[in-house]
């Protein structure tokens, strides 16, 4: 029996570098029991992934999405796991998020030009298309890759640290749904709403984290991503404790982006099937 799951991954449908079918094959080679595809703001990769997973008896596929929401501070992302990709509720919120990207991307490029970094939207589009991406979602990751290509920074990490990260001179906000709207859309599509990478909320003390998560829980949140490539052992423990206290489930994933995040491997950190609650396991078919 396979023992590990990865419930947070990206493909070329958003800002990952593996096509959905290749991601599924890699998950099978890694002997995962369950893999979820959770591209940013789109369900475009889910059909291909589901078809690739169909003949693989030992691998369960979970269709998912990662939605950005208005954060109290830092970054607030909510995963929808086990969604129906044709549900109008999810399609409409995802389309709104993509439209906000279309408005924001040229503003980022404009800022960079003011900063003396003359990239163009064409460079960014090319960076998105080069890995075979459908480019339905163009994210800051693609801008970062355009900057690497043009030699302005060594790697995407430096691009975020110097230009694109929150608080940097090239950062531009985009409109996002309120947390309860994202959660309601995920529930409307039959999915579970999961707080992704809680460390990225940027809460500086436990009480603040608890207040934020309590608010999300009241808005219908189902689970917390306790295991994530950005979490150390202490963060994982904090999340598991908090979930226990608030009666939420715990899940985990890598946030794999292929070559776009070279340090992050599919299936790492290890997330054991046994760590998931019974209801989540039934839901994911393991
Ligand atoms: P966006 O959704 O356009 O705001 O872009 C966010 C994406 O950029 C995330 O999905 C990450 O893949 C990536 N990202 C955000 N912050 C960083 C960072 N500090 N370093 C590297 N990648 C990042
Ligand atoms: Mn991403
Ligand atoms: Mn995220
Ligand atoms: Mn992600």
mmCIF file of C-alpha atoms and ligand atoms in Angstrom:
data_model
loop_
_atom_site.group_PDB
_atom_site.id
_atom_site.type_symbol
_atom_site.label_atom_id
_atom_site.label_comp_id
_atom_site.label_asym_id
_atom_site.label_seq_id
_atom_site.Cartn_x
_atom_site.Cartn_y
_atom_site.Cartn_z
ATOM 1 C CA UNK A 1 0.000 0.000 0.000
ATOM 2 C CA UNK A 2 1.259 3.488 -0.832
ATOM 3 C CA UNK A 3 1.637 5.681 2.228
ATOM 4 C CA UNK A 4 2.147 9.291 1.147
ATOM 5 C CA UNK A 5 0.115 12.090 -0.436
ATOM 6 C CA UNK A 6 0.782 15.459 -2.059
ATOM 7 C CA UNK A 7 -2.271 17.719 -2.070
ATOM 8 C CA UNK A 8 -0.731 20.940 -3.439
ATOM 9 C CA UNK A 9 0.900 21.086 -6.897
ATOM 10 C CA UNK A 10 1.056 23.336 -9.966
ATOM 11 C CA UNK A 11 1.273 22.562 -13.684
ATOM 12 C CA UNK A 12 1.708 24.567 -16.879
ATOM 13 C CA UNK A 13 -1.990 25.466 -16.558
ATOM 14 C CA UNK A 14 -0.719 28.108 -14.110
ATOM 15 C CA UNK A 15 2.889 28.755 -13.099
ATOM 16 C CA UNK A 16 4.368 25.258 -12.891
ATOM 17 C CA UNK A 17 6.635 23.853 -15.592
ATOM 18 C CA UNK A 18 5.279 20.286 -16.008
ATOM 19 C CA UNK A 19 2.229 19.584 -18.160
ATOM 20 C CA UNK A 20 -0.630 18.111 -16.092
ATOM 21 C CA UNK A 21 -0.155 14.600 -17.546
ATOM 22 C CA UNK A 22 3.605 14.709 -16.858
ATOM 23 C CA UNK A 23 2.951 15.799 -13.287
ATOM 24 C CA UNK A 24 0.623 12.809 -12.804
ATOM 25 C CA UNK A 25 3.232 10.431 -14.228
ATOM 26 C CA UNK A 26 5.874 11.895 -11.921
ATOM 27 C CA UNK A 27 3.526 11.469 -8.925
ATOM 28 C CA UNK A 28 3.039 7.818 -9.886
ATOM 29 C CA UNK A 29 6.792 7.286 -10.213
ATOM 30 C CA UNK A 30 7.190 8.850 -6.754
ATOM 31 C CA UNK A 31 4.714 6.170 -5.572
ATOM 32 C CA UNK A 32 2.268 8.650 -4.096
ATOM 33 C CA UNK A 33 -1.114 7.318 -2.978
ATOM 34 C CA UNK A 34 -2.886 10.618 -3.733
ATOM 35 C CA UNK A 35 -1.974 13.703 -5.731
ATOM 36 C CA UNK A 36 -4.035 16.889 -6.109
ATOM 37 C CA UNK A 37 -3.492 19.390 -8.909
ATOM 38 C CA UNK A 38 -4.162 22.870 -7.490
ATOM 39 C CA UNK A 39 -3.310 25.452 -10.143
ATOM 40 C CA UNK A 40 -3.789 29.141 -9.376
ATOM 41 C CA UNK A 41 -7.174 30.518 -10.430
ATOM 42 C CA UNK A 42 -7.901 27.902 -13.112
ATOM 43 C CA UNK A 43 -9.329 24.427 -13.669
ATOM 44 C CA UNK A 44 -7.764 24.247 -17.152
ATOM 45 C CA UNK A 45 -5.310 21.434 -16.282
ATOM 46 C CA UNK A 46 -7.729 19.157 -14.445
ATOM 47 C CA UNK A 47 -9.165 17.271 -17.416
ATOM 48 C CA UNK A 48 -5.759 16.281 -18.757
ATOM 49 C CA UNK A 49 -4.609 15.272 -15.264
ATOM 50 C CA UNK A 50 -7.722 13.170 -14.628
ATOM 51 C CA UNK A 51 -7.297 11.348 -17.947
ATOM 52 C CA UNK A 52 -3.627 10.661 -17.231
ATOM 53 C CA UNK A 53 -4.506 9.321 -13.761
ATOM 54 C CA UNK A 54 -7.358 7.067 -14.917
ATOM 55 C CA UNK A 55 -5.235 4.020 -15.880
ATOM 56 C CA UNK A 56 -3.043 4.325 -12.766
ATOM 57 C CA UNK A 57 -4.743 2.106 -10.195
ATOM 58 C CA UNK A 58 -2.386 2.877 -7.303
ATOM 59 C CA UNK A 59 -2.702 6.670 -7.614
ATOM 60 C CA UNK A 60 -5.818 8.600 -6.617
ATOM 61 C CA UNK A 61 -6.258 11.943 -8.348
ATOM 62 C CA UNK A 62 -7.927 14.857 -6.550
ATOM 63 C CA UNK A 63 -9.042 17.784 -8.737
ATOM 64 C CA UNK A 64 -8.223 21.047 -7.011
ATOM 65 C CA UNK A 65 -7.555 24.761 -7.326
ATOM 66 C CA UNK A 66 -5.666 27.443 -5.367
ATOM 67 C CA UNK A 67 -7.559 30.711 -4.930
ATOM 68 C CA UNK A 68 -6.047 33.948 -3.667
ATOM 69 C CA UNK A 69 -8.183 35.906 -1.202
ATOM 70 C CA UNK A 70 -7.965 39.298 0.510
ATOM 71 C CA UNK A 71 -5.472 38.764 3.323
ATOM 72 C CA UNK A 72 -5.670 40.287 6.803
ATOM 73 C CA UNK A 73 -1.884 40.503 6.396
ATOM 74 C CA UNK A 74 0.718 38.729 4.261
ATOM 75 C CA UNK A 75 -0.628 36.212 1.739
ATOM 76 C CA UNK A 76 -3.904 34.302 2.008
ATOM 77 C CA UNK A 77 -4.374 31.368 -0.362
ATOM 78 C CA UNK A 78 -7.195 28.852 -0.086
ATOM 79 C CA UNK A 79 -7.016 25.432 -1.689
ATOM 80 C CA UNK A 80 -10.180 23.803 -2.964
ATOM 81 C CA UNK A 81 -9.731 20.016 -2.889
ATOM 82 C CA UNK A 82 -12.102 17.595 -4.585
ATOM 83 C CA UNK A 83 -13.907 20.263 -6.594
ATOM 84 C CA UNK A 84 -16.202 19.670 -9.554
ATOM 85 C CA UNK A 85 -14.297 21.550 -12.293
ATOM 86 C CA UNK A 86 -17.514 22.343 -14.148
ATOM 87 C CA UNK A 87 -19.304 23.981 -11.201
ATOM 88 C CA UNK A 88 -20.365 27.556 -12.051
ATOM 89 C CA UNK A 89 -19.477 28.722 -8.517
ATOM 90 C CA UNK A 90 -15.787 27.956 -8.980
ATOM 91 C CA UNK A 91 -15.618 28.951 -12.646
ATOM 92 C CA UNK A 92 -16.944 32.397 -11.894
ATOM 93 C CA UNK A 93 -14.573 33.210 -9.030
ATOM 94 C CA UNK A 94 -11.604 31.817 -11.000
ATOM 95 C CA UNK A 95 -12.531 33.936 -14.034
ATOM 96 C CA UNK A 96 -12.701 37.053 -11.846
ATOM 97 C CA UNK A 97 -9.264 36.288 -10.413
ATOM 98 C CA UNK A 98 -7.832 35.831 -13.916
ATOM 99 C CA UNK A 99 -9.357 39.107 -15.092
ATOM 100 C CA UNK A 100 -7.698 40.863 -12.167
ATOM 101 C CA UNK A 101 -4.377 39.382 -13.361
ATOM 102 C CA UNK A 102 -4.964 40.744 -16.852
ATOM 103 C CA UNK A 103 -5.411 44.205 -15.332
ATOM 104 C CA UNK A 104 -2.422 43.863 -13.021
ATOM 105 C CA UNK A 105 0.297 42.371 -15.227
ATOM 106 C CA UNK A 106 0.837 45.422 -17.478
ATOM 107 C CA UNK A 107 0.990 47.580 -14.329
ATOM 108 C CA UNK A 108 3.821 45.420 -12.966
ATOM 109 C CA UNK A 109 5.665 45.719 -16.268
ATOM 110 C CA UNK A 110 5.141 49.501 -16.234
ATOM 111 C CA UNK A 111 6.601 49.729 -12.721
ATOM 112 C CA UNK A 112 9.614 47.695 -13.749
ATOM 113 C CA UNK A 113 10.188 50.047 -16.678
ATOM 114 C CA UNK A 114 10.065 53.029 -14.307
ATOM 115 C CA UNK A 115 12.666 51.213 -12.208
ATOM 116 C CA UNK A 116 14.914 50.978 -15.242
ATOM 117 C CA UNK A 117 14.179 47.318 -15.989
ATOM 118 C CA UNK A 118 12.761 47.399 -19.507
ATOM 119 C CA UNK A 119 10.829 44.140 -19.777
ATOM 120 C CA UNK A 120 7.687 44.032 -21.915
ATOM 121 C CA UNK A 121 4.413 42.114 -21.662
ATOM 122 C CA UNK A 122 5.653 40.155 -24.695
ATOM 123 C CA UNK A 123 8.723 39.011 -22.729
ATOM 124 C CA UNK A 124 6.448 37.915 -19.905
ATOM 125 C CA UNK A 125 4.071 36.096 -22.256
ATOM 126 C CA UNK A 126 7.014 34.362 -23.893
ATOM 127 C CA UNK A 127 8.320 33.289 -20.473
ATOM 128 C CA UNK A 128 4.895 31.807 -19.792
ATOM 129 C CA UNK A 129 4.656 30.049 -23.150
ATOM 130 C CA UNK A 130 8.177 28.613 -23.249
ATOM 131 C CA UNK A 131 7.444 25.662 -20.987
ATOM 132 C CA UNK A 132 4.419 24.755 -23.096
ATOM 133 C CA UNK A 133 2.149 26.718 -20.776
ATOM 134 C CA UNK A 134 -1.311 27.526 -22.051
ATOM 135 C CA UNK A 135 -0.697 30.881 -20.391
ATOM 136 C CA UNK A 136 -4.279 31.170 -19.222
ATOM 137 C CA UNK A 137 -2.797 32.318 -15.940
ATOM 138 C CA UNK A 138 0.164 34.686 -16.063
ATOM 139 C CA UNK A 139 1.528 35.161 -12.566
ATOM 140 C CA UNK A 140 4.410 37.061 -10.988
ATOM 141 C CA UNK A 141 6.365 33.828 -11.408
ATOM 142 C CA UNK A 142 6.324 34.380 -15.176
ATOM 143 C CA UNK A 143 7.469 37.977 -14.735
ATOM 144 C CA UNK A 144 10.247 36.626 -12.528
ATOM 145 C CA UNK A 145 11.264 34.184 -15.247
ATOM 146 C CA UNK A 146 11.322 36.978 -17.833
ATOM 147 C CA UNK A 147 13.670 38.933 -15.531
ATOM 148 C CA UNK A 148 15.973 35.914 -15.167
ATOM 149 C CA UNK A 149 16.045 35.401 -18.925
ATOM 150 C CA UNK A 150 16.962 39.010 -19.595
ATOM 151 C CA UNK A 151 19.747 38.761 -17.026
ATOM 152 C CA UNK A 152 18.354 41.298 -14.549
ATOM 153 C CA UNK A 153 18.447 38.770 -11.698
ATOM 154 C CA UNK A 154 20.165 35.420 -11.121
ATOM 155 C CA UNK A 155 17.041 33.445 -10.256
ATOM 156 C CA UNK A 156 13.321 33.848 -9.571
ATOM 157 C CA UNK A 157 13.986 34.048 -5.851
ATOM 158 C CA UNK A 158 16.084 37.180 -6.390
ATOM 159 C CA UNK A 159 13.371 38.582 -8.688
ATOM 160 C CA UNK A 160 10.865 38.356 -5.828
ATOM 161 C CA UNK A 161 13.307 39.668 -3.237
ATOM 162 C CA UNK A 162 14.289 42.723 -5.281
ATOM 163 C CA UNK A 163 11.304 43.576 -7.451
ATOM 164 C CA UNK A 164 8.140 41.496 -7.217
ATOM 165 C CA UNK A 165 7.559 40.520 -3.591
ATOM 166 C CA UNK A 166 5.066 42.357 -1.404
ATOM 167 C CA UNK A 167 6.695 45.585 -0.229
ATOM 168 C CA UNK A 168 9.090 45.680 -3.224
ATOM 169 C CA UNK A 169 8.960 48.546 -5.747
ATOM 170 C CA UNK A 170 7.538 46.366 -8.550
ATOM 171 C CA UNK A 171 4.701 44.972 -6.429
ATOM 172 C CA UNK A 172 1.151 45.710 -7.573
ATOM 173 C CA UNK A 173 -1.984 44.558 -5.715
ATOM 174 C CA UNK A 174 -4.769 42.783 -7.534
ATOM 175 C CA UNK A 175 -8.432 42.448 -6.650
ATOM 176 C CA UNK A 176 -9.238 39.239 -4.828
ATOM 177 C CA UNK A 177 -12.402 37.784 -3.324
ATOM 178 C CA UNK A 178 -13.030 38.044 0.402
ATOM 179 C CA UNK A 179 -12.059 34.816 2.200
ATOM 180 C CA UNK A 180 -15.696 33.786 2.740
ATOM 181 C CA UNK A 181 -16.392 34.235 -0.991
ATOM 182 C CA UNK A 182 -13.520 31.913 -1.928
ATOM 183 C CA UNK A 183 -14.652 29.338 0.650
ATOM 184 C CA UNK A 184 -18.272 29.533 -0.507
ATOM 185 C CA UNK A 185 -17.224 29.065 -4.156
ATOM 186 C CA UNK A 186 -15.190 25.965 -3.213
ATOM 187 C CA UNK A 187 -18.109 24.534 -1.228
ATOM 188 C CA UNK A 188 -20.425 25.359 -4.128
ATOM 189 C CA UNK A 189 -18.217 23.115 -6.271
ATOM 190 C CA UNK A 190 -18.382 20.313 -3.689
ATOM 191 C CA UNK A 191 -14.791 20.813 -2.505
ATOM 192 C CA UNK A 192 -13.035 21.141 0.818
ATOM 193 C CA UNK A 193 -11.631 24.579 1.657
ATOM 194 C CA UNK A 194 -8.093 24.420 3.033
ATOM 195 C CA UNK A 195 -5.918 27.258 4.353
ATOM 196 C CA UNK A 196 -2.705 26.968 2.290
ATOM 197 C CA UNK A 197 0.768 27.581 3.777
ATOM 198 C CA UNK A 198 -0.352 29.386 6.976
ATOM 199 C CA UNK A 199 3.233 30.640 7.495
ATOM 200 C CA UNK A 200 2.692 33.005 4.549
ATOM 201 C CA UNK A 201 0.000 34.902 6.477
ATOM 202 C CA UNK A 202 2.950 36.589 8.133
ATOM 203 C CA UNK A 203 1.405 36.488 11.615
ATOM 204 C CA UNK A 204 4.040 37.458 14.130
ATOM 205 C CA UNK A 205 2.533 35.726 17.140
ATOM 206 C CA UNK A 206 0.358 32.727 17.889
ATOM 207 C CA UNK A 207 -2.629 34.702 19.125
ATOM 208 C CA UNK A 208 -2.808 36.572 15.838
ATOM 209 C CA UNK A 209 -2.626 33.356 13.808
ATOM 210 C CA UNK A 210 -5.359 31.844 15.950
ATOM 211 C CA UNK A 211 -7.625 34.863 15.455
ATOM 212 C CA UNK A 212 -7.204 34.726 11.676
ATOM 213 C CA UNK A 213 -7.778 30.983 11.437
ATOM 214 C CA UNK A 214 -10.760 31.185 13.803
ATOM 215 C CA UNK A 215 -12.319 33.781 11.494
ATOM 216 C CA UNK A 216 -11.750 31.525 8.481
ATOM 217 C CA UNK A 217 -13.194 28.594 10.395
ATOM 218 C CA UNK A 218 -16.335 30.620 11.087
ATOM 219 C CA UNK A 219 -16.501 31.320 7.345
ATOM 220 C CA UNK A 220 -16.539 27.554 6.710
ATOM 221 C CA UNK A 221 -12.866 26.546 6.398
ATOM 222 C CA UNK A 222 -12.508 22.746 6.546
ATOM 223 C CA UNK A 223 -8.784 22.133 7.052
ATOM 224 C CA UNK A 224 -5.290 23.601 7.402
ATOM 225 C CA UNK A 225 -2.239 22.762 5.302
ATOM 226 C CA UNK A 226 0.048 21.756 8.175
ATOM 227 C CA UNK A 227 2.772 20.214 5.997
ATOM 228 C CA UNK A 228 4.211 22.470 3.299
ATOM 229 C CA UNK A 229 7.624 23.089 1.768
ATOM 230 C CA UNK A 230 7.775 26.484 3.556
ATOM 231 C CA UNK A 231 6.980 24.968 6.982
ATOM 232 C CA UNK A 232 9.605 23.792 9.428
ATOM 233 C CA UNK A 233 8.763 21.221 12.107
ATOM 234 C CA UNK A 234 7.635 23.937 14.496
ATOM 235 C CA UNK A 235 5.170 25.434 12.015
ATOM 236 C CA UNK A 236 3.746 22.002 11.277
ATOM 237 C CA UNK A 237 3.254 21.364 14.988
ATOM 238 C CA UNK A 238 1.658 24.785 15.440
ATOM 239 C CA UNK A 239 -0.806 24.040 12.632
ATOM 240 C CA UNK A 240 -1.661 20.558 13.874
ATOM 241 C CA UNK A 241 -2.311 21.955 17.392
ATOM 242 C CA UNK A 242 -4.423 24.785 16.061
ATOM 243 C CA UNK A 243 -6.465 22.450 13.836
ATOM 244 C CA UNK A 244 -7.063 20.197 16.845
ATOM 245 C CA UNK A 245 -8.233 23.072 18.954
ATOM 246 C CA UNK A 246 -10.569 24.477 16.297
ATOM 247 C CA UNK A 247 -11.885 21.126 15.077
ATOM 248 C CA UNK A 248 -10.356 21.498 11.600
ATOM 249 C CA UNK A 249 -8.750 18.794 9.463
ATOM 250 C CA UNK A 250 -5.048 18.728 8.544
ATOM 251 C CA UNK A 251 -3.573 18.102 5.089
ATOM 252 C CA UNK A 252 -0.257 18.726 3.419
ATOM 253 C CA UNK A 253 1.490 19.212 0.128
ATOM 254 C CA UNK A 254 4.702 20.331 -1.497
ATOM 255 C CA UNK A 255 3.520 23.338 -3.584
ATOM 256 C CA UNK A 256 5.533 21.758 -6.404
ATOM 257 C CA UNK A 257 6.105 24.080 -9.399
ATOM 258 C CA UNK A 258 8.613 21.947 -11.356
ATOM 259 C CA UNK A 259 11.616 23.952 -12.519
ATOM 260 C CA UNK A 260 10.015 27.226 -11.412
ATOM 261 C CA UNK A 261 10.824 26.346 -7.779
ATOM 262 C CA UNK A 262 13.879 24.123 -8.092
ATOM 263 C CA UNK A 263 14.181 23.549 -4.335
ATOM 264 C CA UNK A 264 10.693 22.059 -4.011
ATOM 265 C CA UNK A 265 10.248 18.362 -4.827
ATOM 266 C CA UNK A 266 7.034 16.528 -5.580
ATOM 267 C CA UNK A 267 5.938 14.535 -2.537
ATOM 268 C CA UNK A 268 8.134 16.540 -0.133
ATOM 269 C CA UNK A 269 7.670 17.104 2.690
ATOM 270 C CA UNK A 270 6.370 13.610 3.330
ATOM 271 C CA UNK A 271 2.680 13.694 4.231
ATOM 272 C CA UNK A 272 1.437 10.387 5.490
ATOM 273 C CA UNK A 273 -1.989 9.000 4.573
ATOM 274 C CA UNK A 274 -2.204 8.073 8.250
ATOM 275 C CA UNK A 275 -1.950 11.756 9.268
ATOM 276 C CA UNK A 276 -5.226 12.586 7.469
ATOM 277 C CA UNK A 277 -8.500 12.239 9.345
ATOM 278 C CA UNK A 278 -10.814 9.354 8.447
ATOM 279 C CA UNK A 279 -13.264 11.609 6.651
ATOM 280 C CA UNK A 280 -10.507 13.118 4.486
ATOM 281 C CA UNK A 281 -9.194 9.649 3.651
ATOM 282 C CA UNK A 282 -12.629 8.434 2.600
ATOM 283 C CA UNK A 283 -13.007 11.565 0.545
ATOM 284 C CA UNK A 284 -9.678 10.986 -1.251
ATOM 285 C CA UNK A 285 -10.290 7.239 -1.684
ATOM 286 C CA UNK A 286 -7.423 5.966 0.508
HETATM 287 P P1 LIG B 1 0.811 35.919 -8.176
HETATM 288 O O1 LIG B 1 -0.176 34.805 -8.024
HETATM 289 O O2 LIG B 1 0.869 36.473 -9.560
HETATM 290 O O3 LIG B 1 0.716 36.965 -7.127
HETATM 291 O O4 LIG B 1 2.248 35.252 -8.021
HETATM 292 C C1 LIG B 1 2.518 34.474 -6.919
HETATM 293 C C2 LIG B 1 3.366 33.275 -7.311
HETATM 294 O O5 LIG B 1 4.716 33.657 -7.322
HETATM 295 C C3 LIG B 1 3.239 32.213 -6.264
HETATM 296 O O6 LIG B 1 2.386 31.225 -6.726
HETATM 297 C C4 LIG B 1 4.589 31.641 -6.141
HETATM 298 O O7 LIG B 1 4.704 30.599 -7.078
HETATM 299 C C5 LIG B 1 5.485 32.738 -6.559
HETATM 300 N N1 LIG B 1 6.068 33.494 -5.434
HETATM 301 C C6 LIG B 1 5.464 34.386 -4.635
HETATM 302 N N2 LIG B 1 6.320 34.916 -3.742
HETATM 303 C C7 LIG B 1 7.515 34.342 -3.990
HETATM 304 C C8 LIG B 1 8.817 34.464 -3.432
HETATM 305 N N3 LIG B 1 9.052 35.301 -2.406
HETATM 306 N N4 LIG B 1 9.809 33.724 -3.962
HETATM 307 C C9 LIG B 1 9.561 32.886 -4.988
HETATM 308 N N5 LIG B 1 8.351 32.723 -5.565
HETATM 309 C C10 LIG B 1 7.344 33.424 -5.072
HETATM 310 MN MN1 LIG B 2 2.737 29.669 -8.044
HETATM 311 MN MN1 LIG B 3 0.100 29.747 -2.584
HETATM 312 MN MN1 LIG B 4 0.591 26.888 -4.571
#
